[in-house]
XYZ file of C-alpha atoms in Angstrom:
716
model
C 25.937 31.692 17.895
C 25.103 31.066 22.196
C 21.574 32.360 21.380
C 20.965 28.868 19.540
C 21.320 26.781 21.917
C 18.773 24.616 23.256
C 18.311 24.520 27.484
C 20.839 22.228 28.184
C 22.946 22.475 25.172
C 21.241 19.837 23.288
C 21.282 21.406 20.055
C 22.967 23.759 17.484
C 20.421 25.321 15.779
C 20.451 28.516 12.673
C 18.975 26.926 9.548
C 17.751 28.550 7.466
C 19.085 32.426 9.492
C 21.386 34.455 7.285
C 24.616 33.512 9.041
C 27.730 33.144 7.708
C 30.507 35.877 5.165
C 32.047 33.157 3.044
C 35.055 33.003 4.677
C 37.618 30.474 6.150
C 37.209 30.795 9.625
C 33.617 30.937 9.423
C 33.164 26.719 11.321
C 35.559 28.324 13.982
C 32.370 28.394 16.067
C 32.059 24.535 16.413
C 34.919 23.917 19.046
C 33.516 26.576 21.051
C 30.474 23.465 22.459
C 32.969 20.391 22.123
C 32.910 20.041 25.903
C 29.214 19.629 25.334
C 28.617 16.404 26.557
C 24.758 16.718 26.090
C 25.196 18.021 22.317
C 22.744 15.591 20.167
C 22.164 18.376 16.844
C 23.209 20.283 14.507
C 21.420 21.961 11.880
C 23.067 25.457 11.007
C 21.990 25.201 6.908
C 20.750 27.173 4.978
C 23.222 30.025 5.356
C 26.256 31.274 4.028
C 29.391 29.398 5.879
C 32.408 29.313 4.304
C 36.069 27.306 4.222
C 35.794 24.297 6.038
C 35.566 21.949 8.853
C 37.555 22.615 11.609
C 39.224 19.624 13.196
C 37.691 19.979 16.307
C 35.650 18.679 15.328
C 36.310 15.301 15.664
C 35.885 15.908 20.117
C 32.376 17.090 19.735
C 29.959 15.156 21.727
C 29.686 11.250 20.721
C 26.033 11.868 21.999
C 25.669 13.394 17.955
C 22.681 12.406 16.821
C 21.824 14.477 13.682
C 24.727 17.247 11.699
C 22.682 19.546 8.804
C 24.677 21.772 7.179
C 23.058 22.133 4.074
C 23.060 24.464 1.758
C 25.917 26.388 2.347
C 29.330 27.059 0.869
C 31.345 25.029 3.027
C 34.991 23.772 0.758
C 37.368 20.517 1.075
C 36.652 16.696 2.252
C 33.771 15.551 4.105
C 36.394 15.275 7.467
C 37.023 11.662 8.991
C 36.421 12.164 12.436
C 33.378 11.948 12.245
C 33.248 9.135 11.560
C 33.648 9.315 16.008
C 29.496 10.018 16.254
C 29.074 6.958 16.818
C 24.383 7.636 17.246
C 23.921 9.904 14.475
C 22.067 8.308 12.716
C 21.210 11.468 10.213
C 24.000 13.741 8.091
C 22.517 15.991 5.458
C 25.983 17.625 3.817
C 23.928 18.572 0.645
C 24.206 21.400 -1.932
C 27.713 23.323 -0.721
C 31.135 22.671 -3.226
C 32.713 19.328 -0.689
C 35.741 17.526 -3.080
C 37.498 14.359 -2.028
C 35.718 10.551 -1.546
C 32.939 10.065 0.809
C 35.732 9.433 4.420
C 36.033 5.843 4.977
C 35.259 6.328 8.319
C 31.516 6.575 7.790
C 31.785 3.545 8.157
C 31.231 3.358 11.686
C 27.832 4.513 11.516
C 25.166 1.566 11.741
C 22.851 4.361 13.412
C 22.253 6.536 10.252
C 19.329 6.476 8.516
C 19.902 9.790 7.226
C 23.008 10.733 4.300
C 22.379 13.298 2.098
C 25.732 14.581 0.541
C 24.308 15.648 -3.267
C 25.363 18.649 -5.475
C 28.578 18.390 -5.083
C 31.659 17.897 -5.888
C 32.759 14.506 -4.553
C 33.936 12.147 -6.537
C 36.064 8.187 -6.722
C 33.629 4.620 -6.971
C 30.922 4.696 -4.463
C 32.228 2.903 -1.599
C 30.745 -0.289 -0.752
C 31.051 -0.386 3.053
C 27.334 1.620 2.549
C 25.900 -1.490 1.686
C 26.203 -2.192 5.673
C 25.587 1.007 7.204
C 21.487 -1.063 7.634
C 19.751 1.202 9.025
C 20.269 3.428 6.553
C 16.615 5.011 4.937
C 17.520 7.785 2.612
C 20.379 8.065 0.600
C 20.721 10.924 -1.691
C 24.071 10.972 -3.933
C 23.260 13.173 -6.820
C 24.895 15.440 -8.478
C 28.403 14.925 -8.074
C 31.363 12.815 -9.777
C 31.236 9.883 -8.914
C 32.482 7.684 -10.965
C 31.963 3.830 -11.964
C 29.892 1.141 -11.169
C 27.514 1.092 -8.496
C 27.657 -1.063 -5.648
C 25.846 -3.638 -5.211
C 26.396 -4.367 -1.538
C 23.468 -1.078 -1.632
C 20.914 -4.506 -1.093
C 22.730 -4.920 2.164
C 20.003 -2.067 3.202
C 17.389 -4.433 3.714
C 15.502 -1.006 4.668
C 15.978 1.818 1.896
C 12.983 3.366 1.447
C 14.640 6.189 -0.820
C 17.935 6.027 -3.256
C 19.227 9.098 -5.392
C 22.624 8.241 -7.386
C 21.540 10.267 -10.052
C 23.669 12.921 -12.222
C 27.184 11.513 -11.254
C 29.703 9.155 -14.209
C 28.549 6.198 -12.973
C 28.969 3.198 -15.943
C 27.492 -0.479 -15.627
C 25.299 -2.677 -15.639
C 22.928 -1.712 -12.785
C 22.966 -4.855 -10.037
C 20.335 -6.701 -10.052
C 20.444 -6.967 -6.408
C 20.015 -3.094 -5.839
C 16.695 -3.471 -8.348
C 15.134 -6.098 -6.589
C 15.086 -4.672 -3.272
C 11.199 -4.570 -2.246
C 12.397 -1.746 0.570
C 11.801 1.077 -1.995
C 9.639 2.851 -1.459
C 9.133 6.433 -2.344
C 12.570 6.806 -4.759
C 14.939 4.877 -7.425
C 16.785 8.112 -9.271
C 19.237 6.762 -11.600
C 18.453 9.459 -14.843
C 22.011 10.988 -16.326
C 25.075 8.546 -15.743
C 26.040 6.178 -18.761
C 24.434 3.165 -16.870
C 24.409 -0.421 -19.193
C 22.832 -3.376 -21.151
C 19.089 -4.243 -19.572
C 17.400 -3.041 -17.093
C 17.296 -7.076 -14.967
C 13.764 -8.547 -14.338
C 14.103 -7.969 -11.121
C 12.377 -4.325 -11.680
C 9.101 -6.008 -10.816
C 10.210 -6.691 -7.150
C 10.070 -2.893 -6.374
C 6.690 -3.312 -5.780
C 5.526 -0.878 -3.492
C 8.233 2.252 -5.575
C 6.269 5.241 -6.294
C 9.163 7.557 -8.241
C 11.439 6.156 -10.873
C 13.761 7.082 -13.302
C 16.519 6.007 -15.097
C 16.426 8.434 -17.779
C 19.882 8.966 -20.606
C 21.275 6.216 -19.402
C 22.739 3.918 -22.478
C 20.723 0.543 -21.265
C 19.526 -0.825 -24.299
C 16.786 -4.424 -25.146
C 13.144 -4.595 -24.783
C 11.447 -2.906 -20.999
C 10.386 -6.528 -18.960
C 7.048 -7.244 -18.752
C 7.919 -7.027 -15.290
C 7.641 -3.242 -14.643
C 4.535 -4.145 -14.856
C 4.262 -4.912 -11.976
C 5.805 -2.091 -10.007
C 2.232 -1.002 -9.094
C 2.080 2.005 -6.552
C 4.213 3.802 -10.099
C 2.727 7.387 -10.185
C 6.206 8.599 -11.901
C 8.048 6.664 -14.657
C 10.789 8.384 -16.976
C 12.791 6.058 -19.095
C 13.091 8.555 -22.298
C 17.057 9.282 -23.299
C 18.242 5.386 -23.352
C 17.886 3.225 -25.879
C 14.954 0.842 -25.821
C 13.403 -1.624 -28.857
C 10.100 -3.642 -29.397
C 6.880 -2.796 -27.771
C 5.277 -1.243 -24.490
C 5.027 -3.959 -22.481
C 0.857 -5.815 -22.433
C 1.555 -5.691 -18.632
C 1.494 -1.543 -18.008
C -1.986 -1.513 -17.616
C -1.535 -2.811 -14.414
C -0.250 0.881 -13.525
C -3.632 2.246 -12.659
C -2.179 5.336 -10.563
C 0.609 6.749 -12.639
C 1.012 10.485 -13.354
C 4.397 11.053 -14.934
C 5.382 8.197 -18.258
C 8.531 9.162 -20.429
C 9.392 7.111 -22.775
C 11.594 9.574 -25.110
C 13.291 8.970 -26.982
C 14.524 5.288 -27.847
C 14.078 2.895 -30.469
C 10.745 1.593 -28.656
C 7.775 0.796 -32.153
C 4.431 -0.955 -32.467
C 1.605 0.486 -31.377
C -0.121 3.550 -28.176
C -1.497 1.081 -26.077
C -5.305 2.006 -25.335
C -5.105 1.258 -22.063
C -3.198 3.967 -21.657
C -6.455 5.756 -23.251
C -8.463 5.254 -19.652
C -4.822 6.264 -17.036
C -7.234 9.248 -14.984
C -4.000 9.968 -13.479
C -2.120 10.515 -16.345
C -1.350 13.381 -17.021
C 2.674 13.337 -19.103
C 3.096 12.169 -21.310
C 6.155 12.187 -23.445
C 6.733 9.558 -25.999
C 8.988 11.497 -28.670
C 11.354 10.053 -30.830
C 10.629 6.474 -30.914
C 8.656 4.591 -34.057
C 5.692 4.069 -32.867
C 2.910 3.186 -36.013
C -0.204 3.360 -36.545
C -3.858 4.627 -34.853
C -3.553 7.357 -31.989
C -5.924 7.102 -29.242
C -8.233 10.531 -29.178
C -9.527 9.901 -24.568
C -7.919 10.246 -21.071
C -4.780 12.489 -21.748
C -4.512 11.764 -25.713
C -7.317 14.762 -25.836
C -5.055 17.277 -23.419
C -1.791 18.191 -26.356
C -0.137 20.041 -25.038
C 0.106 16.846 -21.667
C 1.146 14.548 -24.840
C 3.847 14.571 -26.825
C 4.830 12.158 -29.766
C 6.717 14.391 -32.563
C 9.398 11.807 -34.532
C 6.517 9.391 -34.343
C 6.501 8.847 -38.662
C 4.139 6.151 -38.729
C 0.867 7.758 -36.254
C -2.155 8.709 -37.945
C -5.118 9.653 -36.169
C -5.642 11.977 -33.339
C -6.558 15.198 -32.531
C -6.057 18.050 -35.009
C -3.575 19.964 -32.912
C -1.758 16.931 -33.176
C -1.571 17.227 -36.688
C -0.915 13.947 -37.346
C -2.211 12.453 -41.244
C -6.321 10.942 -41.275
C -5.822 6.957 -40.373
C -7.530 5.232 -43.948
C -10.114 3.199 -42.325
C -10.079 -0.969 -42.587
C -12.163 -3.316 -44.417
C -13.043 -4.825 -41.737
C -15.303 -2.672 -40.155
C -18.204 -4.012 -41.443
C -17.180 -7.409 -40.791
C -17.598 -6.250 -37.166
C -21.115 -4.441 -37.319
C -22.767 -7.796 -38.114
C -20.321 -9.692 -35.261
C -21.279 -7.263 -32.584
C -24.515 -7.403 -34.189
C -25.036 -11.267 -34.055
C -22.960 -10.967 -31.090
C -26.336 -9.364 -29.141
C -28.902 -12.203 -30.144
C -26.073 -14.943 -28.668
C -26.335 -12.956 -25.464
C -30.079 -12.493 -25.185
C -30.255 -16.066 -25.826
C -28.097 -17.154 -23.291
C -29.668 -14.371 -21.570
C -33.244 -16.332 -21.443
C -31.651 -19.729 -20.880
C -29.819 -18.276 -17.371
C -33.410 -17.297 -16.426
C -34.848 -20.806 -16.504
C -31.743 -22.329 -14.845
C -32.174 -19.677 -12.082
C -36.319 -20.618 -11.980
C -34.490 -24.560 -11.662
C -31.793 -23.946 -9.320
C -33.684 -22.065 -6.962
C -36.711 -25.592 -6.763
C -34.233 -27.596 -6.374
C -31.427 -26.438 -3.763
C -33.306 -26.673 -0.604
C -33.806 -30.128 -1.483
C -30.107 -30.251 -1.501
C -28.739 -27.984 1.380
C -29.017 -31.161 3.826
C -26.642 -33.231 1.541
C -24.433 -30.466 0.586
C -23.317 -29.524 4.740
C -22.357 -32.442 4.521
C -20.228 -33.366 1.654
C -19.126 -30.314 2.635
C -18.022 -30.214 6.258
C -14.412 -33.505 6.851
C -15.243 -35.760 10.043
C -13.226 -33.232 12.173
C -16.563 -31.042 11.780
C -19.472 -32.964 11.964
C -22.814 -32.163 12.555
C -23.255 -30.612 16.504
C -26.669 -31.317 17.937
C -29.512 -28.764 18.289
C -29.677 -29.879 22.457
C -26.395 -28.941 22.671
C -25.486 -25.673 21.339
C -29.385 -24.961 22.819
C -27.263 -26.420 26.186
C -23.681 -24.053 24.933
C -25.840 -20.806 24.711
C -27.992 -20.878 27.984
C -31.082 -21.109 25.428
C -30.453 -19.067 23.170
C -30.067 -16.157 26.273
C -29.715 -13.004 25.308
C -27.357 -12.368 28.101
C -25.304 -14.350 24.716
C -26.431 -12.038 22.170
C -22.746 -10.412 20.855
C -23.766 -9.465 17.617
C -27.627 -9.619 14.711
C -26.328 -9.804 10.575
C -28.165 -9.464 8.235
C -28.819 -13.791 7.574
C -28.235 -15.018 11.729
C -27.845 -14.221 15.571
C -24.573 -14.563 17.161
C -24.704 -15.798 20.091
C -21.345 -16.761 22.092
C -21.171 -20.153 24.448
C -19.810 -23.067 26.442
C -19.830 -26.190 25.107
C -20.239 -28.270 28.188
C -18.007 -31.650 26.590
C -14.792 -29.451 27.306
C -15.443 -26.124 28.344
C -14.700 -24.862 25.060
C -15.731 -20.575 23.982
C -17.697 -20.676 21.080
C -19.749 -18.796 18.296
C -22.950 -20.106 17.609
C -24.590 -17.827 14.795
C -28.468 -19.114 13.847
C -29.692 -18.684 10.616
C -32.272 -16.918 9.702
C -33.717 -19.100 7.868
C -37.043 -17.323 6.813
C -35.112 -14.248 5.568
C -34.807 -14.992 1.647
C -31.259 -15.626 0.853
C -30.110 -17.128 4.013
C -30.090 -20.730 3.150
C -27.644 -19.905 0.764
C -25.266 -17.248 3.357
C -24.964 -20.699 4.427
C -24.611 -22.958 2.136
C -22.124 -20.008 0.752
C -20.275 -20.486 4.272
C -19.453 -24.397 4.509
C -18.718 -24.260 0.718
C -15.774 -21.280 0.949
C -14.479 -22.695 4.818
C -14.727 -26.638 3.909
C -11.030 -26.330 2.479
C -9.516 -23.135 4.021
C -6.814 -22.372 6.285
C -5.219 -19.462 7.886
C -4.810 -18.315 10.850
C -6.396 -14.735 9.374
C -8.947 -16.829 8.813
C -12.056 -17.579 11.580
C -11.478 -21.446 11.909
C -15.407 -23.241 11.644
C -15.424 -26.110 14.124
C -18.618 -26.874 13.603
C -22.283 -26.968 11.722
C -25.584 -28.560 13.020
C -28.340 -29.339 10.415
C -31.104 -30.390 11.533
C -34.854 -29.593 13.565
C -35.998 -27.170 16.807
C -37.952 -28.921 19.833
C -41.015 -27.093 17.422
C -40.320 -28.868 14.785
C -38.671 -26.162 12.406
C -35.099 -26.635 10.154
C -32.120 -25.503 12.609
C -29.419 -24.299 11.278
C -25.757 -23.090 12.794
C -21.968 -22.876 11.942
C -19.797 -22.776 15.637
C -17.112 -20.864 15.980
C -14.082 -20.806 17.716
C -14.916 -17.324 19.858
C -12.802 -13.694 19.871
C -11.958 -12.762 23.481
C -11.847 -9.044 21.543
C -14.850 -8.805 19.063
C -15.261 -6.745 16.235
C -12.813 -4.515 15.151
C -16.295 -2.660 14.059
C -16.749 -2.836 18.643
C -13.213 -0.860 18.561
C -13.473 1.060 16.067
C -17.023 2.918 16.870
C -17.891 2.031 20.330
C -20.916 3.612 21.257
C -21.935 3.203 17.664
C -21.857 -0.668 18.040
C -21.493 -1.686 21.597
C -24.502 -3.149 23.734
C -23.506 -2.615 26.821
C -23.836 0.753 28.208
C -20.949 0.554 31.298
C -18.398 -0.571 28.319
C -15.462 0.864 28.957
C -14.290 2.616 25.564
C -11.891 0.484 23.266
C -8.526 2.486 22.094
C -6.214 0.206 18.859
C -2.743 2.426 19.005
C -1.088 2.943 15.769
C 1.053 -0.533 15.577
C -2.155 -1.831 16.314
C -4.241 -0.562 13.138
C -1.608 -2.004 11.139
C -1.580 -5.410 12.216
C -4.874 -5.500 12.031
C -4.476 -3.490 8.411
C -1.530 -6.072 7.204
C -3.480 -9.809 9.006
C -6.268 -8.922 6.874
C -4.467 -8.613 3.582
C -3.204 -11.956 4.005
C -6.585 -13.170 4.602
C -7.510 -12.057 1.936
C -3.907 -12.827 -0.279
C -4.445 -16.258 0.637
C -7.740 -16.163 -0.425
C -7.457 -15.324 -3.859
C -3.866 -16.240 -4.894
C -3.664 -19.199 -3.061
C -6.508 -21.304 -2.689
C -6.402 -23.553 -5.529
C -10.122 -22.398 -6.354
C -9.609 -18.257 -5.720
C -12.789 -17.154 -3.500
C -13.738 -13.677 -3.139
C -14.870 -12.625 -0.162
C -17.833 -9.849 -1.436
C -18.577 -8.388 2.665
C -15.271 -7.134 3.741
C -15.802 -5.106 6.713
C -15.536 -3.945 9.999
C -17.758 -5.821 11.852
C -16.845 -9.055 9.691
C -13.740 -8.802 10.968
C -12.903 -10.473 14.452
C -10.126 -10.433 17.010
C -8.870 -12.815 19.691
C -7.337 -12.350 22.780
C -3.274 -11.787 21.559
C -5.331 -8.520 18.756
C -4.793 -11.221 15.776
C -7.257 -10.180 12.898
C -9.193 -13.150 11.356
C -11.322 -12.177 8.901
C -14.995 -14.223 9.140
C -18.622 -13.697 7.550
C -17.480 -15.879 3.898
C -22.141 -16.274 3.418
C -21.654 -14.056 0.444
C -18.409 -15.781 -0.895
C -17.457 -16.875 -4.026
C -15.546 -18.860 -6.435
C -13.653 -17.939 -9.484
C -14.485 -21.265 -11.364
C -11.600 -20.836 -14.157
C -10.476 -17.831 -12.787
C -7.738 -17.095 -14.596
C -5.509 -13.984 -12.702
C -6.721 -11.103 -15.129
C -10.035 -9.568 -13.530
C -13.664 -11.284 -14.237
C -15.114 -8.523 -12.751
C -15.973 -7.078 -16.902
C -18.643 -10.242 -16.995
C -22.636 -10.537 -16.022
C -23.642 -11.305 -12.747
C -28.183 -11.865 -11.816
C -26.922 -12.059 -8.759
C -27.850 -8.740 -7.807
C -25.470 -6.792 -5.143
C -22.938 -8.392 -2.890
C -21.832 -6.536 -0.307
C -23.380 -4.059 2.065
C -23.379 0.227 1.508
C -20.247 1.921 1.771
C -17.672 -0.468 1.297
C -19.241 -2.890 -1.695
C -17.482 -1.463 -5.301
C -19.201 1.054 -7.007
C -19.356 -1.607 -10.698
C -20.881 -4.020 -8.162
C -23.968 -2.046 -8.647
C -23.909 -2.084 -11.736
C -24.418 -5.749 -11.799
C -21.106 -7.016 -12.659
C -19.248 -10.267 -12.599
C -17.698 -10.549 -7.785
C -13.441 -10.141 -8.588
C -10.288 -10.035 -6.302
C -10.962 -6.243 -7.165
C -13.530 -5.169 -5.642
C -12.584 -6.793 -2.676
C -9.497 -5.020 -3.148
C -11.878 -1.795 -3.133
C -13.565 -2.876 0.474
C -10.482 -3.640 2.108
C -9.215 -0.051 0.651
C -12.306 1.388 2.511
C -11.707 0.037 5.876
C -8.201 0.785 5.879
C -8.772 4.400 5.408
C -11.532 4.194 8.257
C -9.771 2.982 11.043
C -7.638 5.169 10.399
C -9.305 7.991 9.887
C -12.094 6.465 12.559
C -14.679 7.804 9.915
C -17.456 5.089 8.582
C -18.366 5.050 4.252
C -21.814 5.680 5.376
C -21.070 8.716 7.833
C -23.319 11.391 7.727
C -19.956 13.588 6.459
C -20.328 12.413 3.612
C -23.248 14.379 0.816
C -22.719 15.560 -2.176
C -20.613 13.662 -3.871
C -17.649 14.185 -0.877
C -17.201 9.657 -0.187
C -14.735 8.607 2.122
C -12.170 7.960 -1.184
C -12.268 11.339 -1.738
C -12.032 13.064 1.586
C -9.330 11.174 2.151
C -8.091 11.992 -1.708
C -9.072 15.829 -1.133
C -6.517 16.306 2.110
C -2.989 14.477 0.893
C -0.227 15.146 1.729
C -0.684 18.614 4.185
C -3.759 17.963 6.566
C -2.754 14.018 7.033
C -3.349 15.236 11.170
C -6.737 16.384 10.234
C -8.399 14.012 9.359
C -6.757 11.315 11.587
C -7.411 9.753 14.277
C -7.675 11.282 17.736
C -6.468 8.696 19.606
C -3.753 8.650 17.083
C -2.953 12.069 17.243
C -2.634 11.961 21.286
C -0.391 9.157 20.491
C 2.072 11.563 18.045
C 1.631 13.554 21.263
C 2.562 11.968 24.163
C 5.239 10.404 22.072
C 7.271 12.963 21.016
C 6.540 14.511 24.701
C 6.196 17.650 26.019
C 10.121 19.636 24.845
C 10.974 19.884 21.147
C 14.106 21.367 20.701
C 13.377 25.534 18.851
C 14.526 25.595 14.860
C 14.440 21.070 14.273
C 11.744 19.090 12.574
C 11.479 16.365 15.153
C 12.343 13.045 13.082
C 10.171 10.614 15.234
C 6.754 13.522 13.839
C 8.484 13.347 10.984
C 8.183 9.523 10.231
C 5.388 9.691 11.796
C 3.122 11.386 9.801
C 5.753 10.098 7.076
C 3.683 6.220 8.498
C 0.206 7.927 7.814
C 0.938 9.614 4.568
C 1.818 6.228 3.369
C -1.124 4.016 4.672
C -3.684 6.496 3.490
C -1.942 6.606 0.304
C -2.652 2.301 0.240
C -5.729 3.247 0.735
C -6.831 5.559 -2.233
C -5.005 3.483 -4.183
C -6.872 0.688 -2.508
C -10.151 2.530 -3.055
C -10.344 3.520 -6.581
C -13.622 3.352 -8.476
C -12.081 2.110 -11.680
C -11.526 -1.489 -11.054
C -8.077 -1.518 -12.812
C -7.026 0.617 -11.049
C -6.988 -0.676 -7.397
C -3.028 -2.363 -5.776
C -3.032 -6.377 -5.745
C -3.346 -6.889 -2.564
C 0.055 -8.767 -2.187
C 1.724 -4.504 -2.449
C -0.661 -3.411 -0.084
C 1.232 -6.285 2.143
C 4.672 -5.219 1.667
C 4.266 -2.501 1.869
C 2.499 -2.248 4.875
C 5.356 -4.178 5.980
C 8.072 -1.849 5.790
C 5.646 0.899 8.104
C 5.749 -0.775 10.436
C 8.865 -1.513 10.683
C 9.656 1.921 10.611
C 7.546 2.320 13.840
C 9.371 -0.356 15.893
C 12.295 1.720 14.349
C 10.341 4.716 16.584
C 9.635 2.708 19.556
C 6.065 2.410 18.733
C 4.922 -0.237 19.767
C 1.269 -2.693 19.889
């Protein structure tokens, strides 16, 4: 075993080596290293070690951070002496023949992040003290003989993102506190137990969860509609229970689902048509229920091998491979045809009337500008004079020009009255749409207030010294400029001597959280929801503390009378909104703006922030997009597609020394966080609006990523 020591006796590594004979004394070699005061890691997994853990284990160094002996032939009980390793972060004893209960001394492992005891013969109840291990990220106890109820104390593990208690003898109800633990982001598996009662509505809190399995239990009642809030799910298995009622309509939000199993329940009603438009859905099992009506013929229902509907005797139609009876035609079909024809005439008339009204509106618009601007700004934002802005910007000197947009130029200035630094956006009124942009921005900003929105200080709506119309918006000046200048300094900077700008991992996550928080406020917390319509790096400004502020509301739109449902299917006469590369594809087809459109732009922005590639980069040709580029690379090429600055940060954090035979935990978490970011970006930028992630779910998941990075010692 000496050859398996690293320099300084910090680690013992024998993972995967053909060591051990299955004899009782196999693990006695551990006693030879009890004097290694610097020992940090022991890895002897995937071997043939037999026997029991020796008593001398209690004398191993207290500096031990990782102990792995999985996939061996070890018997006996887990030694209580393991509780002496107060610095232990990973304990992996899975796939052995260990028996007895989980020792009470494990409560002392307050730094434990990963506990894997799966596929053993452990018994007794799951101890409630596991809930006191508040740093726990992963808990795997599946494939044992645990009985009794699931302890509600596990909900105290606020960082827990992976929990597997399947294949045990657990009974009783699912604790609402646990099923509502929003940190669970990767897997929650409670299958193959004897759990009873209803599925708590708190399940809707699992908005970041990707895999949920409660199959083969004794659960009853209807499927709670709140399950539709778990929009990050890719696998949902609920088969082998006693659920009744219909499939909730809220499931329409689970557009990223790949594997859905509702088999062997008492579900009834018609199969929802929205399942046929879930492009990610590859496996669908609805067998042995009481579904009725017509079987869809599109999407997953075109795949007879990936879809199972046997045991539903009231179904009809579908592809011939399903061997279902032909559906009886309904008498109202002819009536529907007449309604379609009538609707066509009505829509044509409405569109004609809309064109007339639009012409009248354009004639009236310019006359009302001054009145509208006045009503848009409260007393604290009175008009400032042209002369004041002229003096503040040194006659709009090119030296003070900090940016040029579609409808205006932005200058840095200093107000003489109070020496406040300001950014002045001077509208190019000769440009088509500039006047409308000015009004839209005033309207959007007059009643909103959020720490991540660019604050407007005042406006100027008057004439210049030549008598021409002059309109400008005055904002707080953001010391660190736009996100565009940080992501692409060479392309966006007009200052040749400017030092390269570098954003680390935590800074990028924090900026992403700031932008998501701003969107969540605009979409869901304003009295009238607002869609920004032009989210991109140049419209995100960073203050002196690197807090992000979303600006430029020149294309913003109010969703007047909107509900929580998307308005993306309503037709718009306003043409394309947004910027090429960031505007969602449905806008190009004439669809009305929507919250989902902003989410698409956000997804592209997030992918750009971590790959360092603009969506209009020359890399993206022949139908290759930033979305598909990232989606095709995941999960194996997560580092290859990442910005070089972040890869350098990873190498710097790992340091020059990595022990042999060990996969660095830090590197694993670093890459896991990157993968989570890319999955969010991809989930936000799907072509189909209904499949996109909710912005509130995005914010929640990004907070979890930042907490993981903080735990690694990474900071902004």
